[in-house]
Amino acid sequence: MKFAKSYCGGHDNVYAGLTDADTGEAAVPASRGQSPSAPDDLVVARFNDVEMIERILADAVERDVAAVLIGPVMSNAGVESPAPDFLRTLRSRCDRHGVVLVYDEVIAGFRIARGGAAGRTRSTR
């Protein structure tokens, strides 16, 4: 799972869901040059939408959700900050459902704080 408007790399499996409208059941490829089936295993959620996160992760086993990729501060989407407690809630829901939470801080990283967004929000525990 990843979040709409977030960029998690240019490989076909996650190069999708780059607009707000690209959330829900099927990931929308970001380029016409991609195979339409490349992101079939990708679920795109809305950043800061706790209800959507809970709904998707409640079905994590059935949907084969192995990991959640997130830029904790959406640097590629106009610098959108997480809502209060969003990252802690995401962490607890991933833990509850056995899903790996991956912070992609390649862009934001040390611009946010010395320990990155993870250190600033203390949301990794």
mmCIF file of N, CA, C and O in Angstrom, residues 24-107:
data_model
loop_
_atom_site.group_PDB
_atom_site.id
_atom_site.type_symbol
_atom_site.label_atom_id
_atom_site.label_comp_id
_atom_site.label_asym_id
_atom_site.label_seq_id
_atom_site.Cartn_x
_atom_site.Cartn_y
_atom_site.Cartn_z
ATOM 1 N N GLY A 24 -8.270 4.005 -3.528
ATOM 2 C CA GLY A 24 -9.318 2.996 -3.485
ATOM 3 C C GLY A 24 -8.830 1.622 -3.879
ATOM 4 O O GLY A 24 -7.738 1.230 -3.548
ATOM 5 N N GLU A 25 -9.650 0.925 -4.604
ATOM 6 C CA GLU A 25 -9.391 -0.472 -4.893
ATOM 7 C C GLU A 25 -8.275 -0.714 -5.902
ATOM 8 O O GLU A 25 -7.430 -1.552 -5.706
ATOM 9 N N ALA A 26 -8.274 -0.013 -7.016
ATOM 10 C CA ALA A 26 -7.306 -0.282 -8.084
ATOM 11 C C ALA A 26 -6.337 0.884 -8.232
ATOM 12 O O ALA A 26 -6.752 2.038 -8.281
ATOM 13 N N ALA A 27 -5.062 0.581 -8.295
ATOM 14 C CA ALA A 27 -4.048 1.609 -8.500
ATOM 15 C C ALA A 27 -4.061 2.050 -9.964
ATOM 16 O O ALA A 27 -4.187 1.229 -10.866
ATOM 17 N N VAL A 28 -3.941 3.342 -10.184
ATOM 18 C CA VAL A 28 -3.940 3.895 -11.529
ATOM 19 C C VAL A 28 -2.500 4.133 -11.960
ATOM 20 O O VAL A 28 -1.788 4.918 -11.326
ATOM 21 N N PRO A 29 -2.023 3.444 -13.012
ATOM 22 C CA PRO A 29 -0.640 3.652 -13.463
ATOM 23 C C PRO A 29 -0.380 5.129 -13.762
ATOM 24 O O PRO A 29 -1.270 5.844 -14.227
ATOM 25 N N ALA A 30 0.844 5.595 -13.498
ATOM 26 C CA ALA A 30 1.191 7.002 -13.666
ATOM 27 C C ALA A 30 1.696 7.325 -15.066
ATOM 28 O O ALA A 30 1.872 8.486 -15.403
ATOM 29 N N SER A 31 1.938 6.327 -15.873
ATOM 30 C CA SER A 31 2.481 6.565 -17.209
ATOM 31 C C SER A 31 1.816 5.625 -18.210
ATOM 32 O O SER A 31 1.556 4.463 -17.903
ATOM 33 N N ARG A 32 1.579 6.141 -19.396
ATOM 34 C CA ARG A 32 0.988 5.281 -20.428
ATOM 35 C C ARG A 32 1.978 4.232 -20.907
ATOM 36 O O ARG A 32 1.595 3.284 -21.579
ATOM 37 N N GLY A 33 3.243 4.362 -20.563
ATOM 38 C CA GLY A 33 4.248 3.394 -20.978
ATOM 39 C C GLY A 33 4.313 2.168 -20.086
ATOM 40 O O GLY A 33 5.027 1.214 -20.370
ATOM 41 N N GLN A 34 3.569 2.166 -19.007
ATOM 42 C CA GLN A 34 3.558 1.025 -18.097
ATOM 43 C C GLN A 34 2.581 -0.038 -18.564
ATOM 44 O O GLN A 34 1.554 0.275 -19.161
ATOM 45 N N SER A 35 2.899 -1.253 -18.217
ATOM 46 C CA SER A 35 1.932 -2.317 -18.422
ATOM 47 C C SER A 35 0.757 -2.040 -17.493
ATOM 48 O O SER A 35 0.961 -1.762 -16.308
ATOM 49 N N PRO A 36 -0.468 -2.086 -17.976
ATOM 50 C CA PRO A 36 -1.618 -1.799 -17.120
ATOM 51 C C PRO A 36 -1.726 -2.742 -15.928
ATOM 52 O O PRO A 36 -2.339 -2.406 -14.929
ATOM 53 N N SER A 37 -1.121 -3.915 -16.016
ATOM 54 C CA SER A 37 -1.227 -4.866 -14.902
ATOM 55 C C SER A 37 -0.087 -4.737 -13.890
ATOM 56 O O SER A 37 -0.116 -5.399 -12.860
ATOM 57 N N ALA A 38 0.884 -3.882 -14.159
ATOM 58 C CA ALA A 38 2.042 -3.766 -13.250
ATOM 59 C C ALA A 38 1.646 -3.433 -11.817
ATOM 60 O O ALA A 38 2.126 -4.071 -10.880
ATOM 61 N N PRO A 39 0.772 -2.453 -11.579
ATOM 62 C CA PRO A 39 0.424 -2.140 -10.186
ATOM 63 C C PRO A 39 -0.784 -2.901 -9.648
ATOM 64 O O PRO A 39 -1.437 -2.454 -8.723
ATOM 65 N N ASP A 40 -1.081 -4.069 -10.224
ATOM 66 C CA ASP A 40 -2.252 -4.833 -9.777
ATOM 67 C C ASP A 40 -2.220 -5.180 -8.288
ATOM 68 O O ASP A 40 -3.269 -5.318 -7.666
ATOM 69 N N ASP A 41 -1.054 -5.332 -7.725
ATOM 70 C CA ASP A 41 -0.941 -5.708 -6.314
ATOM 71 C C ASP A 41 -0.814 -4.496 -5.396
ATOM 72 O O ASP A 41 -0.528 -4.646 -4.209
ATOM 73 N N LEU A 42 -1.027 -3.313 -5.925
ATOM 74 C CA LEU A 42 -0.864 -2.084 -5.157
ATOM 75 C C LEU A 42 -2.217 -1.521 -4.748
ATOM 76 O O LEU A 42 -3.141 -1.451 -5.548
ATOM 77 N N VAL A 43 -2.318 -1.119 -3.492
ATOM 78 C CA VAL A 43 -3.496 -0.429 -2.984
ATOM 79 C C VAL A 43 -3.050 0.997 -2.680
ATOM 80 O O VAL A 43 -2.009 1.211 -2.060
ATOM 81 N N VAL A 44 -3.834 1.973 -3.111
ATOM 82 C CA VAL A 44 -3.502 3.377 -2.890
ATOM 83 C C VAL A 44 -4.505 3.976 -1.911
ATOM 84 O O VAL A 44 -5.712 3.933 -2.143
ATOM 85 N N ALA A 45 -3.981 4.526 -0.822
ATOM 86 C CA ALA A 45 -4.824 5.134 0.210
ATOM 87 C C ALA A 45 -4.662 6.651 0.177
ATOM 88 O O ALA A 45 -3.754 7.179 -0.457
ATOM 89 N N ARG A 46 -5.520 7.339 0.900
ATOM 90 C CA ARG A 46 -5.466 8.784 1.005
ATOM 91 C C ARG A 46 -4.658 9.144 2.258
ATOM 92 O O ARG A 46 -4.921 8.641 3.348
ATOM 93 N N PHE A 47 -3.676 10.028 2.092
ATOM 94 C CA PHE A 47 -2.833 10.492 3.196
ATOM 95 C C PHE A 47 -3.712 11.178 4.246
ATOM 96 O O PHE A 47 -4.610 11.949 3.915
ATOM 97 N N ASN A 48 -3.466 10.889 5.499
ATOM 98 C CA ASN A 48 -4.186 11.453 6.648
ATOM 99 C C ASN A 48 -5.611 10.933 6.794
ATOM 100 O O ASN A 48 -6.370 11.447 7.608
ATOM 101 N N ASP A 49 -6.006 9.926 6.060
ATOM 102 C CA ASP A 49 -7.365 9.384 6.133
ATOM 103 C C ASP A 49 -7.346 8.118 6.992
ATOM 104 O O ASP A 49 -7.151 7.000 6.492
ATOM 105 N N VAL A 50 -7.543 8.289 8.289
ATOM 106 C CA VAL A 50 -7.469 7.171 9.239
ATOM 107 C C VAL A 50 -8.550 6.132 8.952
ATOM 108 O O VAL A 50 -8.291 4.935 9.030
ATOM 109 N N GLU A 51 -9.745 6.570 8.596
ATOM 110 C CA GLU A 51 -10.828 5.619 8.325
ATOM 111 C C GLU A 51 -10.480 4.707 7.160
ATOM 112 O O GLU A 51 -10.727 3.500 7.206
ATOM 113 N N MET A 52 -9.888 5.268 6.107
ATOM 114 C CA MET A 52 -9.501 4.457 4.951
ATOM 115 C C MET A 52 -8.412 3.466 5.336
ATOM 116 O O MET A 52 -8.462 2.296 4.950
ATOM 117 N N ILE A 53 -7.448 3.926 6.116
ATOM 118 C CA ILE A 53 -6.363 3.056 6.582
ATOM 119 C C ILE A 53 -6.943 1.881 7.371
ATOM 120 O O ILE A 53 -6.567 0.734 7.167
ATOM 121 N N GLU A 54 -7.841 2.182 8.282
ATOM 122 C CA GLU A 54 -8.438 1.124 9.107
ATOM 123 C C GLU A 54 -9.200 0.123 8.243
ATOM 124 O O GLU A 54 -9.111 -1.084 8.469
ATOM 125 N N ARG A 55 -9.917 0.606 7.266
ATOM 126 C CA ARG A 55 -10.699 -0.279 6.383
ATOM 127 C C ARG A 55 -9.781 -1.186 5.557
ATOM 128 O O ARG A 55 -10.008 -2.385 5.463
ATOM 129 N N ILE A 56 -8.718 -0.608 5.005
ATOM 130 C CA ILE A 56 -7.798 -1.396 4.181
ATOM 131 C C ILE A 56 -7.032 -2.402 5.026
ATOM 132 O O ILE A 56 -6.938 -3.574 4.674
ATOM 133 N N LEU A 57 -6.495 -1.947 6.146
ATOM 134 C CA LEU A 57 -5.674 -2.851 6.962
ATOM 135 C C LEU A 57 -6.497 -3.901 7.699
ATOM 136 O O LEU A 57 -5.975 -4.962 8.029
ATOM 137 N N ALA A 58 -7.770 -3.641 7.932
ATOM 138 C CA ALA A 58 -8.628 -4.658 8.543
ATOM 139 C C ALA A 58 -8.725 -5.881 7.639
ATOM 140 O O ALA A 58 -8.934 -7.003 8.110
ATOM 141 N N ASP A 59 -8.553 -5.674 6.332
ATOM 142 C CA ASP A 59 -8.589 -6.762 5.360
ATOM 143 C C ASP A 59 -7.190 -7.097 4.834
ATOM 144 O O ASP A 59 -7.046 -7.625 3.729
ATOM 145 N N ALA A 60 -6.159 -6.789 5.609
ATOM 146 C CA ALA A 60 -4.770 -6.956 5.152
ATOM 147 C C ALA A 60 -4.466 -8.389 4.730
ATOM 148 O O ALA A 60 -3.801 -8.615 3.726
ATOM 149 N N VAL A 61 -4.949 -9.358 5.466
ATOM 150 C CA VAL A 61 -4.664 -10.753 5.131
ATOM 151 C C VAL A 61 -5.354 -11.131 3.825
ATOM 152 O O VAL A 61 -4.721 -11.689 2.925
ATOM 153 N N GLU A 62 -6.630 -10.801 3.711
ATOM 154 C CA GLU A 62 -7.379 -11.138 2.504
ATOM 155 C C GLU A 62 -6.824 -10.424 1.263
ATOM 156 O O GLU A 62 -6.852 -10.959 0.169
ATOM 157 N N ARG A 63 -6.328 -9.205 1.451
ATOM 158 C CA ARG A 63 -5.814 -8.415 0.329
ATOM 159 C C ARG A 63 -4.323 -8.622 0.099
ATOM 160 O O ARG A 63 -3.758 -8.017 -0.783
ATOM 161 N N ASP A 64 -3.690 -9.462 0.914
ATOM 162 C CA ASP A 64 -2.251 -9.711 0.823
ATOM 163 C C ASP A 64 -1.434 -8.430 0.958
ATOM 164 O O ASP A 64 -0.453 -8.227 0.245
ATOM 165 N N VAL A 65 -1.819 -7.546 1.870
ATOM 166 C CA VAL A 65 -1.061 -6.322 2.125
ATOM 167 C C VAL A 65 0.142 -6.697 2.991
ATOM 168 O O VAL A 65 -0.001 -7.095 4.138
ATOM 169 N N ALA A 66 1.324 -6.587 2.416
ATOM 170 C CA ALA A 66 2.551 -6.943 3.134
ATOM 171 C C ALA A 66 3.209 -5.743 3.776
ATOM 172 O O ALA A 66 3.830 -5.861 4.823
ATOM 173 N N ALA A 67 3.086 -4.576 3.126
ATOM 174 C CA ALA A 67 3.783 -3.391 3.621
ATOM 175 C C ALA A 67 3.032 -2.131 3.253
ATOM 176 O O ALA A 67 2.270 -2.100 2.285
ATOM 177 N N VAL A 68 3.271 -1.102 4.042
ATOM 178 C CA VAL A 68 2.780 0.242 3.761
ATOM 179 C C VAL A 68 3.999 1.118 3.536
ATOM 180 O O VAL A 68 4.876 1.198 4.393
ATOM 181 N N LEU A 69 4.068 1.749 2.359
ATOM 182 C CA LEU A 69 5.150 2.676 2.037
ATOM 183 C C LEU A 69 4.628 4.084 2.240
ATOM 184 O O LEU A 69 3.593 4.443 1.676
ATOM 185 N N ILE A 70 5.343 4.883 3.026
ATOM 186 C CA ILE A 70 4.879 6.240 3.274
ATOM 187 C C ILE A 70 6.044 7.204 3.390
ATOM 188 O O ILE A 70 7.062 6.893 4.017
ATOM 189 N N GLY A 71 5.890 8.342 2.760
ATOM 190 C CA GLY A 71 6.745 9.486 3.031
ATOM 191 C C GLY A 71 6.029 10.217 4.150
ATOM 192 O O GLY A 71 4.972 10.792 3.918
ATOM 193 N N PRO A 72 6.542 10.172 5.385
ATOM 194 C CA PRO A 72 5.795 10.705 6.526
ATOM 195 C C PRO A 72 5.451 12.191 6.399
ATOM 196 O O PRO A 72 4.492 12.653 6.977
ATOM 197 N N VAL A 73 6.232 12.913 5.632
ATOM 198 C CA VAL A 73 5.885 14.267 5.208
ATOM 199 C C VAL A 73 5.889 14.198 3.686
ATOM 200 O O VAL A 73 6.891 13.832 3.085
ATOM 201 N N MET A 74 4.763 14.501 3.082
ATOM 202 C CA MET A 74 4.616 14.332 1.645
ATOM 203 C C MET A 74 5.344 15.451 0.897
ATOM 204 O O MET A 74 4.738 16.426 0.448
ATOM 205 N N SER A 75 6.642 15.306 0.755
ATOM 206 C CA SER A 75 7.473 16.330 0.111
ATOM 207 C C SER A 75 7.180 16.468 -1.371
ATOM 208 O O SER A 75 7.312 17.551 -1.927
ATOM 209 N N ASN A 76 6.805 15.398 -2.022
ATOM 210 C CA ASN A 76 6.544 15.436 -3.465
ATOM 211 C C ASN A 76 5.138 15.905 -3.789
ATOM 212 O O ASN A 76 4.779 15.998 -4.943
ATOM 213 N N ALA A 77 4.342 16.160 -2.775
ATOM 214 C CA ALA A 77 2.939 16.516 -2.998
ATOM 215 C C ALA A 77 2.625 17.882 -2.399
ATOM 216 O O ALA A 77 1.592 18.075 -1.778
ATOM 217 N N GLY A 78 3.549 18.809 -2.527
ATOM 218 C CA GLY A 78 3.306 20.148 -2.008
ATOM 219 C C GLY A 78 3.601 20.297 -0.530
ATOM 220 O O GLY A 78 3.067 21.176 0.127
ATOM 221 N N VAL A 79 4.411 19.438 0.023
ATOM 222 C CA VAL A 79 4.806 19.441 1.437
ATOM 223 C C VAL A 79 3.574 19.414 2.339
ATOM 224 O O VAL A 79 3.211 20.387 2.977
ATOM 225 N N GLU A 80 2.935 18.261 2.354
ATOM 226 C CA GLU A 80 1.770 18.044 3.209
ATOM 227 C C GLU A 80 2.220 17.311 4.466
ATOM 228 O O GLU A 80 2.829 16.246 4.399
ATOM 229 N N SER A 81 1.932 17.891 5.615
ATOM 230 C CA SER A 81 2.327 17.293 6.886
ATOM 231 C C SER A 81 1.272 16.309 7.368
ATOM 232 O O SER A 81 0.092 16.451 7.045
ATOM 233 N N PRO A 82 1.697 15.332 8.157
ATOM 234 C CA PRO A 82 0.720 14.399 8.707
ATOM 235 C C PRO A 82 -0.151 15.084 9.755
ATOM 236 O O PRO A 82 0.312 15.966 10.475
ATOM 237 N N ALA A 83 -1.402 14.687 9.819
ATOM 238 C CA ALA A 83 -2.306 15.182 10.852
ATOM 239 C C ALA A 83 -1.801 14.685 12.211
ATOM 240 O O ALA A 83 -1.098 13.678 12.281
ATOM 241 N N PRO A 84 -2.174 15.386 13.275
ATOM 242 C CA PRO A 84 -1.749 14.934 14.611
ATOM 243 C C PRO A 84 -2.136 13.469 14.831
ATOM 244 O O PRO A 84 -3.255 13.063 14.548
ATOM 245 N N ASP A 85 -1.200 12.695 15.294
ATOM 246 C CA ASP A 85 -1.380 11.265 15.618
ATOM 247 C C ASP A 85 -1.615 10.357 14.417
ATOM 248 O O ASP A 85 -1.824 9.160 14.592
ATOM 249 N N PHE A 86 -1.597 10.867 13.174
ATOM 250 C CA PHE A 86 -1.795 10.008 12.013
ATOM 251 C C PHE A 86 -0.708 8.939 11.919
ATOM 252 O O PHE A 86 -0.998 7.756 11.731
ATOM 253 N N LEU A 87 0.551 9.335 12.078
ATOM 254 C CA LEU A 87 1.650 8.370 11.945
ATOM 255 C C LEU A 87 1.639 7.355 13.083
ATOM 256 O O LEU A 87 1.903 6.171 12.862
ATOM 257 N N ARG A 88 1.321 7.791 14.291
ATOM 258 C CA ARG A 88 1.231 6.841 15.416
ATOM 259 C C ARG A 88 0.088 5.854 15.201
ATOM 260 O O ARG A 88 0.208 4.666 15.482
ATOM 261 N N THR A 89 -1.029 6.357 14.696
ATOM 262 C CA THR A 89 -2.171 5.484 14.406
ATOM 263 C C THR A 89 -1.809 4.487 13.315
ATOM 264 O O THR A 89 -2.110 3.288 13.428
ATOM 265 N N LEU A 90 -1.160 4.967 12.271
ATOM 266 C CA LEU A 90 -0.723 4.081 11.191
ATOM 267 C C LEU A 90 0.211 3.011 11.723
ATOM 268 O O LEU A 90 0.056 1.825 11.405
ATOM 269 N N ARG A 91 1.160 3.397 12.556
ATOM 270 C CA ARG A 91 2.103 2.446 13.168
ATOM 271 C C ARG A 91 1.348 1.382 13.951
ATOM 272 O O ARG A 91 1.594 0.186 13.816
ATOM 273 N N SER A 92 0.392 1.794 14.780
ATOM 274 C CA SER A 92 -0.326 0.822 15.616
ATOM 275 C C SER A 92 -1.198 -0.109 14.773
ATOM 276 O O SER A 92 -1.296 -1.297 15.059
ATOM 277 N N ARG A 93 -1.814 0.412 13.710
ATOM 278 C CA ARG A 93 -2.642 -0.445 12.853
ATOM 279 C C ARG A 93 -1.794 -1.435 12.063
ATOM 280 O O ARG A 93 -2.187 -2.586 11.888
ATOM 281 N N CYS A 94 -0.639 -1.000 11.602
ATOM 282 C CA CYS A 94 0.272 -1.925 10.908
ATOM 283 C C CYS A 94 0.714 -3.031 11.864
ATOM 284 O O CYS A 94 0.716 -4.205 11.493
ATOM 285 N N ASP A 95 1.077 -2.664 13.077
ATOM 286 C CA ASP A 95 1.481 -3.664 14.074
ATOM 287 C C ASP A 95 0.343 -4.643 14.361
ATOM 288 O O ASP A 95 0.549 -5.852 14.413
ATOM 289 N N ARG A 96 -0.853 -4.114 14.517
ATOM 290 C CA ARG A 96 -2.017 -4.950 14.844
ATOM 291 C C ARG A 96 -2.297 -5.983 13.753
ATOM 292 O O ARG A 96 -2.675 -7.114 14.044
ATOM 293 N N HIS A 97 -2.077 -5.611 12.501
ATOM 294 C CA HIS A 97 -2.428 -6.488 11.380
ATOM 295 C C HIS A 97 -1.223 -7.176 10.741
ATOM 296 O O HIS A 97 -1.356 -7.807 9.696
ATOM 297 N N GLY A 98 -0.041 -7.064 11.369
ATOM 298 C CA GLY A 98 1.149 -7.757 10.869
ATOM 299 C C GLY A 98 1.672 -7.226 9.550
ATOM 300 O O GLY A 98 2.183 -7.981 8.725
ATOM 301 N N VAL A 99 1.556 -5.917 9.348
ATOM 302 C CA VAL A 99 1.987 -5.272 8.110
ATOM 303 C C VAL A 99 3.238 -4.437 8.404
ATOM 304 O O VAL A 99 3.281 -3.701 9.382
ATOM 305 N N VAL A 100 4.239 -4.543 7.549
ATOM 306 C CA VAL A 100 5.476 -3.786 7.707
ATOM 307 C C VAL A 100 5.220 -2.330 7.322
ATOM 308 O O VAL A 100 4.607 -2.063 6.289
ATOM 309 N N LEU A 101 5.681 -1.396 8.149
ATOM 310 C CA LEU A 101 5.567 0.029 7.841
ATOM 311 C C LEU A 101 6.936 0.537 7.414
ATOM 312 O O LEU A 101 7.909 0.416 8.157
ATOM 313 N N VAL A 102 7.022 1.077 6.197
ATOM 314 C CA VAL A 102 8.286 1.564 5.636
ATOM 315 C C VAL A 102 8.207 3.076 5.470
ATOM 316 O O VAL A 102 7.358 3.570 4.717
ATOM 317 N N TYR A 103 9.081 3.788 6.176
ATOM 318 C CA TYR A 103 9.176 5.244 6.004
ATOM 319 C C TYR A 103 10.153 5.526 4.876
ATOM 320 O O TYR A 103 11.323 5.173 4.969
ATOM 321 N N ASP A 104 9.664 6.166 3.837
ATOM 322 C CA ASP A 104 10.505 6.581 2.719
ATOM 323 C C ASP A 104 10.841 8.053 2.947
ATOM 324 O O ASP A 104 10.040 8.934 2.671
ATOM 325 N N GLU A 105 12.030 8.298 3.484
ATOM 326 C CA GLU A 105 12.433 9.663 3.799
ATOM 327 C C GLU A 105 13.604 10.115 2.926
ATOM 328 O O GLU A 105 14.404 10.941 3.337
ATOM 329 N N VAL A 106 13.691 9.568 1.727
ATOM 330 C CA VAL A 106 14.786 9.927 0.832
ATOM 331 C C VAL A 106 14.764 11.429 0.542
ATOM 332 O O VAL A 106 15.798 12.078 0.534
ATOM 333 N N ILE A 107 13.590 11.995 0.321
ATOM 334 C CA ILE A 107 13.510 13.420 0.002
ATOM 335 C C ILE A 107 13.409 14.273 1.261
ATOM 336 O O ILE A 107 14.161 15.211 1.437
#
